Amino acid sequence: MRRTAAAVAALVLAGTGLGVVAAGTATAAGTGATACPTGWGSGDKGGAAAGAVPLKTVRAGRHDCFDRLVFDVPGGGTLGYSVRYVDRLHQLASGDYIPVGGGAVLDVRVGAPAYDPASGTPAYPGRAGRPLPGVDVSGYSTFRDTRFSASFEGETQIGLGVRARLPFRVIQLPDQLVVDVAHTW
């Protein structure tokens, strides 16, 4: 009898807890508040970033909790990458300084050249030190600037200027690399 009563009491308490969680969720949804992910961190992510399939496009998007930069490499499969905060962006191979606007700079390296390795012809129209073609981040919550740096030995480097040194994540998808930077800590 005691076991049954204890089991019933546990179920009632669990149900009350679920009701509180559900009510809290409804309140957040009713006020338009968005629950944003946490725990991404701002440390270096990735490793080797050399590849042989050319970068096709780079595009940006805005979300409730983060700004997103997407690198499209059709036929590239799983892409190598390296993403880290730097004090100043220095161009691959030459080491030349490339100014990037914002309170912090992410050095993003993708395992995809901006040229066709077989012919050497440009595959992505980026120019050193210039904003990324077709990517306008004005009005974004976190992104402030984008700069094409270089493409050298199967690796393309982009400077991403952000508002502050905020947490970010990198997602590898087939033929794409996604960099999300949170709006807040």
XYZ file of N, CA and C in Angstrom:
555
model
N 0.818 -1.183 0.000
C 0.000 0.000 0.000
C 0.866 1.252 0.000
N 1.943 1.238 0.854
C 2.813 2.396 0.923
C 3.512 2.630 -0.409
N 3.919 1.559 -1.076
C 4.591 1.699 -2.371
C 3.652 2.334 -3.394
N 2.413 1.924 -3.386
C 1.434 2.480 -4.308
C 1.229 3.962 -4.021
N 1.099 4.320 -2.742
C 0.901 5.720 -2.365
C 2.123 6.542 -2.755
N 3.312 5.982 -2.546
C 4.543 6.697 -2.909
C 4.621 6.885 -4.418
N 4.224 5.879 -5.175
C 4.249 5.978 -6.638
C 3.265 7.030 -7.113
N 2.073 7.063 -6.517
C 1.068 8.057 -6.884
C 1.576 9.456 -6.552
N 2.172 9.616 -5.377
C 2.708 10.919 -4.969
C 3.800 11.371 -5.935
N 4.664 10.457 -6.346
C 5.736 10.789 -7.294
C 5.157 11.230 -8.632
N 4.126 10.527 -9.100
C 3.488 10.901 -10.362
C 2.818 12.264 -10.272
N 2.184 12.546 -9.140
C 1.529 13.847 -8.948
C 2.577 14.946 -8.966
N 3.697 14.755 -8.255
C 4.768 15.756 -8.231
C 5.380 15.935 -9.616
N 5.576 14.833 -10.330
C 6.132 14.921 -11.688
C 5.170 15.678 -12.592
N 3.885 15.403 -12.462
C 2.887 16.110 -13.260
C 2.853 17.592 -12.935
N 3.002 17.933 -11.656
C 3.036 19.344 -11.255
C 4.251 20.016 -11.858
N 5.386 19.326 -11.834
C 6.616 19.884 -12.427
C 6.454 20.108 -13.914
N 5.814 19.161 -14.601
C 5.576 19.319 -16.031
C 4.647 20.481 -16.305
N 3.653 20.652 -15.416
C 2.734 21.772 -15.575
C 3.452 23.101 -15.431
N 4.381 23.175 -14.497
C 5.155 24.408 -14.309
C 6.025 24.667 -15.527
N 6.691 23.623 -16.038
C 7.522 23.787 -17.226
C 6.670 24.223 -18.404
N 5.513 23.570 -18.595
C 4.638 23.925 -19.703
C 4.135 25.353 -19.550
N 3.781 25.749 -18.329
C 3.307 27.110 -18.113
C 4.415 28.113 -18.398
N 5.630 27.802 -17.984
C 6.768 28.692 -18.257
C 7.018 28.827 -19.744
N 6.884 27.730 -20.484
C 7.069 27.762 -21.920
C 5.972 28.596 -22.573
N 4.751 28.406 -22.111
C 3.641 29.161 -22.677
C 3.836 30.649 -22.405
N 4.299 30.991 -21.198
C 4.519 32.393 -20.876
C 5.574 32.979 -21.786
N 6.666 32.254 -21.988
C 7.723 32.755 -22.858
C 7.200 32.909 -24.278
N 6.415 31.936 -24.735
C 5.877 32.007 -26.090
C 4.870 33.138 -26.203
N 4.070 33.337 -25.159
C 3.058 34.374 -25.193
C 3.649 35.774 -25.216
N 4.806 35.974 -24.601
C 5.426 37.299 -24.564
C 6.331 37.538 -25.756
N 6.520 36.525 -26.609
C 7.375 36.684 -27.781
C 8.841 36.456 -27.467
N 9.162 36.063 -26.242
C 10.558 35.799 -25.879
C 11.012 34.506 -26.549
N 12.279 34.484 -26.968
C 12.827 33.310 -27.603
C 13.901 32.706 -26.707
N 13.817 31.410 -26.499
C 14.854 30.731 -25.729
C 16.037 30.495 -26.658
N 17.174 31.128 -26.352
C 18.351 31.029 -27.212
C 19.329 29.996 -26.679
N 20.025 29.309 -27.581
C 20.982 28.288 -27.153
C 22.147 28.915 -26.396
N 22.719 28.146 -25.496
C 23.890 28.607 -24.761
C 24.941 27.516 -24.804
N 26.122 27.841 -24.345
C 27.170 26.839 -24.245
C 28.010 26.664 -25.489
N 27.917 27.559 -26.464
C 28.718 27.417 -27.675
C 30.186 27.712 -27.417
N 30.473 28.743 -26.675
C 31.849 29.130 -26.384
C 32.465 29.974 -27.493
N 33.624 30.537 -27.189
C 34.307 31.398 -28.162
C 35.721 30.917 -28.467
N 36.037 29.681 -28.085
C 37.349 29.123 -28.363
C 37.485 28.652 -29.806
N 38.730 28.389 -30.205
C 39.024 27.925 -31.558
C 38.244 26.644 -31.863
N 37.798 26.540 -33.121
C 37.078 25.345 -33.558
C 37.640 24.876 -34.893
N 37.732 23.559 -35.059
C 38.172 22.998 -36.335
C 39.613 22.559 -36.312
N 40.185 22.489 -37.505
C 41.552 22.028 -37.673
C 42.004 22.285 -39.089
N 42.529 21.261 -39.730
C 42.999 21.396 -41.107
C 41.850 21.804 -42.022
N 42.153 22.684 -42.995
C 41.072 23.214 -43.827
C 41.357 23.165 -45.323
N 42.198 22.265 -45.780
C 42.493 22.207 -47.218
C 41.504 21.290 -47.931
N 41.127 21.675 -49.154
C 40.205 20.882 -49.956
C 40.477 21.085 -51.429
N 39.742 20.357 -52.278
C 39.973 20.432 -53.721
C 38.760 20.879 -54.514
N 37.568 20.922 -53.866
C 36.363 21.330 -54.577
C 36.147 22.821 -54.339
N 35.943 23.590 -55.407
C 35.856 25.051 -55.269
C 34.633 25.574 -54.509
N 34.854 26.682 -53.798
C 33.801 27.431 -53.121
C 32.918 28.085 -54.175
N 31.604 27.924 -54.042
C 30.666 28.483 -55.027
C 30.117 29.834 -54.558
N 29.520 29.843 -53.350
C 28.931 31.074 -52.834
C 29.120 31.181 -51.326
N 28.980 32.413 -50.842
C 28.912 32.682 -49.410
C 27.681 33.553 -49.224
N 26.877 33.225 -48.215
C 25.664 34.003 -47.972
C 25.451 34.154 -46.471
N 24.690 35.171 -46.102
C 24.443 35.454 -44.686
C 22.951 35.437 -44.407
N 22.613 35.157 -43.145
C 21.216 35.156 -42.733
C 21.075 35.581 -41.286
N 19.892 36.078 -40.954
C 19.591 36.517 -39.585
C 18.576 35.573 -38.960
N 18.795 35.266 -37.685
C 17.883 34.418 -36.921
C 17.593 35.105 -35.592
N 16.638 34.592 -34.825
C 16.265 35.218 -33.555
C 17.425 35.302 -32.568
N 18.285 34.298 -32.552
C 19.333 34.212 -31.537
C 20.743 34.391 -32.078
N 20.917 34.353 -33.380
C 22.262 34.399 -33.949
C 22.221 34.901 -35.381
N 23.396 35.328 -35.866
C 23.585 35.636 -37.282
C 24.360 34.469 -37.881
N 24.122 34.197 -39.167
C 24.667 32.991 -39.806
C 25.391 33.333 -41.098
N 26.549 32.696 -41.298
C 27.294 32.771 -42.551
C 27.398 31.358 -43.097
N 27.013 31.165 -44.375
C 26.986 29.834 -44.987
C 27.928 29.815 -46.190
N 28.786 28.807 -46.231
C 29.706 28.590 -47.344
C 29.190 27.399 -48.140
N 28.859 27.624 -49.412
C 28.328 26.568 -50.277
C 29.429 26.022 -51.172
N 29.631 24.706 -51.109
C 30.639 24.024 -51.909
C 29.996 22.774 -52.504
N 29.219 22.936 -53.607
C 28.558 21.774 -54.205
C 29.565 20.688 -54.594
N 29.312 19.474 -54.118
C 30.206 18.361 -54.401
C 31.386 18.275 -53.456
N 31.426 19.157 -52.456
C 32.560 19.205 -51.524
C 32.485 18.211 -50.388
N 31.308 17.624 -50.168
C 31.154 16.667 -49.070
C 31.344 17.347 -47.725
N 32.044 16.680 -46.804
C 32.344 17.244 -45.492
C 33.578 18.123 -45.624
N 33.422 19.397 -45.286
C 34.493 20.371 -45.474
C 35.341 20.536 -44.225
N 36.647 20.650 -44.426
C 37.530 21.002 -43.331
C 37.384 22.488 -43.042
N 37.703 22.889 -41.826
C 37.581 24.296 -41.459
C 38.420 24.624 -40.238
N 38.620 25.914 -40.052
C 39.242 26.453 -38.854
C 38.600 27.813 -38.618
N 38.040 28.018 -37.428
C 37.408 29.285 -37.087
C 37.920 29.705 -35.714
N 38.429 30.950 -35.636
C 38.955 31.428 -34.359
C 38.960 32.947 -34.326
N 38.882 33.481 -33.120
C 39.012 34.922 -32.949
C 40.481 35.307 -33.058
N 40.731 36.433 -33.722
C 42.083 36.964 -33.856
C 42.053 38.458 -33.520
N 43.195 38.984 -33.106
C 43.293 40.416 -32.834
C 43.247 41.212 -34.133
N 43.905 40.677 -35.153
C 43.954 41.304 -36.476
C 43.967 40.198 -37.519
N 43.310 40.446 -38.652
C 43.295 39.447 -39.721
C 44.529 39.623 -40.598
N 45.291 38.555 -40.730
C 46.476 38.552 -41.600
C 46.247 37.549 -42.720
N 46.464 38.002 -43.934
C 46.199 37.222 -45.138
C 47.058 35.962 -45.208
N 46.417 34.876 -45.651
C 47.136 33.622 -45.911
C 48.334 33.888 -46.814
N 49.385 33.185 -46.601
C 50.604 33.206 -47.419
C 51.382 34.509 -47.291
N 50.792 35.662 -47.599
C 51.555 36.925 -47.577
C 51.701 37.491 -46.177
N 50.718 37.254 -45.307
C 50.751 37.825 -43.967
C 50.311 39.279 -43.918
N 49.885 39.826 -45.059
C 49.442 41.220 -45.100
C 48.224 41.414 -44.193
N 48.189 42.574 -43.515
C 47.075 42.928 -42.636
C 45.875 43.356 -43.469
N 44.688 42.819 -43.131
C 43.439 43.206 -43.786
C 42.513 43.749 -42.701
N 42.195 45.047 -42.758
C 41.284 45.614 -41.754
C 39.873 45.042 -41.889
N 39.274 44.703 -40.735
C 37.911 44.177 -40.690
C 37.167 44.963 -39.616
N 36.006 45.542 -39.952
C 35.230 46.324 -38.997
C 34.563 45.461 -37.950
N 34.312 46.065 -36.773
C 33.633 45.367 -35.686
C 34.463 45.386 -34.419
N 33.859 44.942 -33.337
C 34.538 44.892 -32.054
C 35.431 43.676 -31.905
N 35.234 42.652 -32.753
C 36.050 41.437 -32.729
C 36.069 40.860 -34.145
N 37.099 40.052 -34.422
C 37.266 39.489 -35.766
C 37.403 37.973 -35.688
N 36.586 37.282 -36.473
C 36.718 35.834 -36.632
C 37.487 35.563 -37.919
N 38.540 34.774 -37.811
C 39.308 34.298 -38.956
C 38.682 32.957 -39.337
N 37.975 32.939 -40.487
C 37.269 31.745 -40.938
C 38.011 31.170 -42.131
N 38.450 29.928 -42.004
C 39.142 29.239 -43.099
C 38.358 27.995 -43.467
N 38.056 27.899 -44.756
C 37.220 26.809 -45.268
C 38.040 25.966 -46.239
N 37.909 24.655 -46.141
C 38.621 23.729 -47.015
C 38.029 23.673 -48.397
N 38.085 24.795 -49.094
C 37.587 24.896 -50.465
C 38.282 26.089 -51.111
N 38.978 25.889 -52.218
C 39.630 27.027 -52.873
C 38.604 27.920 -53.573
N 38.961 29.169 -53.778
C 38.091 30.105 -54.492
C 38.385 30.060 -55.985
N 39.081 29.021 -56.416
C 39.471 28.841 -57.816
C 39.331 27.367 -58.169
N 39.264 27.076 -59.448
C 39.229 25.696 -59.924
C 40.665 25.176 -59.909
N 40.972 24.174 -59.087
C 42.346 23.681 -59.002
C 42.913 23.163 -60.330
N 42.054 22.644 -61.200
C 42.532 22.097 -62.472
C 42.941 23.192 -63.451
N 42.168 24.272 -63.499
C 42.446 25.319 -64.490
C 43.001 26.606 -63.894
N 42.781 26.804 -62.587
C 43.223 28.043 -61.952
C 42.250 29.195 -62.138
N 41.137 28.963 -62.844
C 40.175 30.032 -63.061
C 39.364 30.295 -61.788
N 39.004 31.562 -61.539
C 38.232 31.894 -60.328
C 36.889 31.173 -60.307
N 36.523 30.656 -59.136
C 35.227 30.010 -58.942
C 34.340 30.864 -58.038
N 34.962 31.639 -57.161
C 34.261 32.572 -56.270
C 34.878 33.941 -56.501
N 34.063 34.983 -56.697
C 34.579 36.280 -57.127
C 35.155 37.179 -56.031
N 35.613 36.622 -54.920
C 36.174 37.448 -53.853
C 37.482 38.109 -54.256
N 37.674 39.318 -53.727
C 38.920 40.057 -53.975
C 39.526 40.441 -52.640
N 40.808 40.264 -52.507
C 41.523 40.501 -51.254
C 41.210 41.868 -50.665
N 40.808 41.868 -49.391
C 40.537 43.096 -48.668
C 39.181 43.720 -48.938
N 38.401 43.138 -49.817
C 37.097 43.700 -50.196
C 35.969 42.938 -49.482
N 34.796 43.594 -49.303
C 33.647 42.876 -48.727
C 33.270 41.670 -49.603
N 32.642 40.681 -48.994
C 32.227 39.497 -49.742
C 31.167 39.886 -50.766
N 31.329 39.451 -52.005
C 30.346 39.777 -53.046
C 28.954 39.261 -52.703
N 27.961 40.142 -52.787
C 26.580 39.746 -52.556
C 26.191 39.539 -51.109
N 27.089 39.815 -50.158
C 26.783 39.622 -48.738
C 26.696 40.993 -48.075
N 25.484 41.389 -47.708
C 25.262 42.678 -47.051
C 24.819 42.413 -45.617
N 25.647 42.761 -44.642
C 25.325 42.490 -43.242
C 24.854 43.744 -42.505
N 24.548 44.807 -43.234
C 24.042 46.006 -42.564
C 22.688 45.679 -41.925
N 22.502 46.133 -40.693
C 21.273 45.859 -39.965
C 21.275 44.556 -39.195
N 22.344 43.785 -39.273
C 22.435 42.525 -38.525
C 22.707 42.823 -37.053
N 22.260 41.950 -36.162
C 22.473 42.133 -34.728
C 23.919 41.931 -34.313
N 24.585 40.960 -34.901
C 25.943 40.611 -34.494
C 26.976 40.915 -35.565
N 26.721 40.571 -36.813
C 27.695 40.796 -37.885
C 27.857 42.290 -38.162
N 29.107 42.695 -38.392
C 29.409 44.082 -38.717
C 30.108 44.241 -40.071
N 30.912 43.238 -40.473
C 31.710 43.372 -41.690
C 32.131 41.994 -42.168
N 32.330 41.866 -43.476
C 32.904 40.650 -44.047
C 34.011 41.085 -44.996
N 35.108 40.353 -45.007
C 36.223 40.654 -45.908
C 36.785 39.363 -46.473
N 36.947 39.359 -47.791
C 37.638 38.244 -48.421
C 39.123 38.475 -48.180
N 39.824 37.458 -47.777
C 41.253 37.595 -47.521
C 42.058 36.988 -48.655
N 41.964 35.649 -48.782
C 42.767 34.969 -49.793
C 42.284 33.542 -49.979
N 42.774 32.926 -51.048
C 42.577 31.511 -51.283
C 43.933 30.966 -51.710
N 44.441 30.022 -50.938
C 45.800 29.542 -51.151
C 45.872 28.067 -50.796
N 46.399 27.263 -51.711
C 46.609 25.831 -51.488
C 45.371 25.118 -50.935
N 44.218 25.338 -51.576
C 42.998 24.623 -51.211
C 42.265 25.162 -50.009
N 42.621 26.343 -49.558
C 42.005 26.932 -48.372
C 41.593 28.366 -48.685
N 40.362 28.740 -48.320
C 39.882 30.103 -48.504
C 39.699 30.739 -47.140
N 40.182 31.974 -47.002
C 40.141 32.698 -45.734
C 39.222 33.915 -45.855
N 38.342 34.046 -44.862
C 37.390 35.151 -44.782
C 37.551 35.802 -43.409
N 37.489 37.129 -43.357
C 37.441 37.837 -42.088
C 35.998 38.217 -41.802
N 35.498 37.851 -40.642
C 34.125 38.156 -40.245
C 34.167 39.083 -39.040
N 33.782 40.335 -39.253
C 33.736 41.296 -38.157
C 32.426 41.169 -37.412
N 32.505 41.046 -36.080
C 31.314 40.918 -35.248
C 31.300 42.013 -34.180
N 30.157 42.211 -33.573
C 29.959 43.277 -32.585
C 30.908 43.154 -31.409
N 31.106 41.950 -30.906
C 31.963 41.684 -29.748
C 32.407 40.228 -29.822
N 33.278 39.830 -28.929
C 33.748 38.441 -28.898
C 32.645 37.570 -28.287
N 31.734 37.119 -29.140
C 30.552 36.375 -28.727
C 30.716 34.887 -29.026
N 29.923 34.039 -28.379
C 30.001 32.605 -28.650
C 29.599 32.290 -30.094
N 30.221 31.246 -30.626
C 29.880 30.818 -31.984
C 29.938 29.309 -32.069
N 29.307 28.788 -33.115
C 29.366 27.361 -33.400
C 29.616 27.197 -34.893
N 30.111 26.014 -35.250
C 30.338 25.673 -36.651
C 29.607 24.362 -36.909
N 28.845 24.328 -38.000
C 28.085 23.129 -38.355
C 28.559 22.662 -39.724
N 28.953 21.393 -39.802
C 29.335 20.786 -41.074
C 28.132 20.047 -41.634
N 27.714 20.454 -42.817
C 26.639 19.778 -43.543
C 27.212 19.305 -44.872
N 26.570 18.340 -45.530
C 27.077 17.952 -46.844
C 27.125 19.166 -47.777
N 28.290 19.446 -48.317
C 28.515 20.527 -49.280
C 28.353 21.931 -48.699
N 28.279 22.079 -47.378
C 28.146 23.388 -46.746
C 28.883 23.436 -45.420
N 29.319 24.642 -45.107
C 29.848 24.919 -43.774
C 29.079 26.115 -43.244
N 28.582 26.018 -42.029
C 27.751 27.061 -41.432
C 28.451 27.603 -40.188
N 28.551 28.932 -40.094
C 29.111 29.587 -38.911
C 28.015 30.466 -38.318
N 27.598 30.145 -37.082
C 26.592 30.926 -36.367
C 27.283 31.671 -35.234
N 26.987 32.973 -35.102
C 27.516 33.767 -34.002
C 26.335 34.303 -33.208
N 26.315 33.993 -31.897
C 25.190 34.363 -31.034
C 25.069 35.881 -30.884
N 23.858 36.334 -30.635
C 23.636 37.770 -30.409
C 24.109 38.191 -29.018
N 24.049 37.277 -28.052
C 24.459 37.596 -26.676
C 25.161 36.392 -26.064
N 25.726 36.608 -24.883
C 26.290 35.511 -24.119
C 25.155 34.789 -23.443
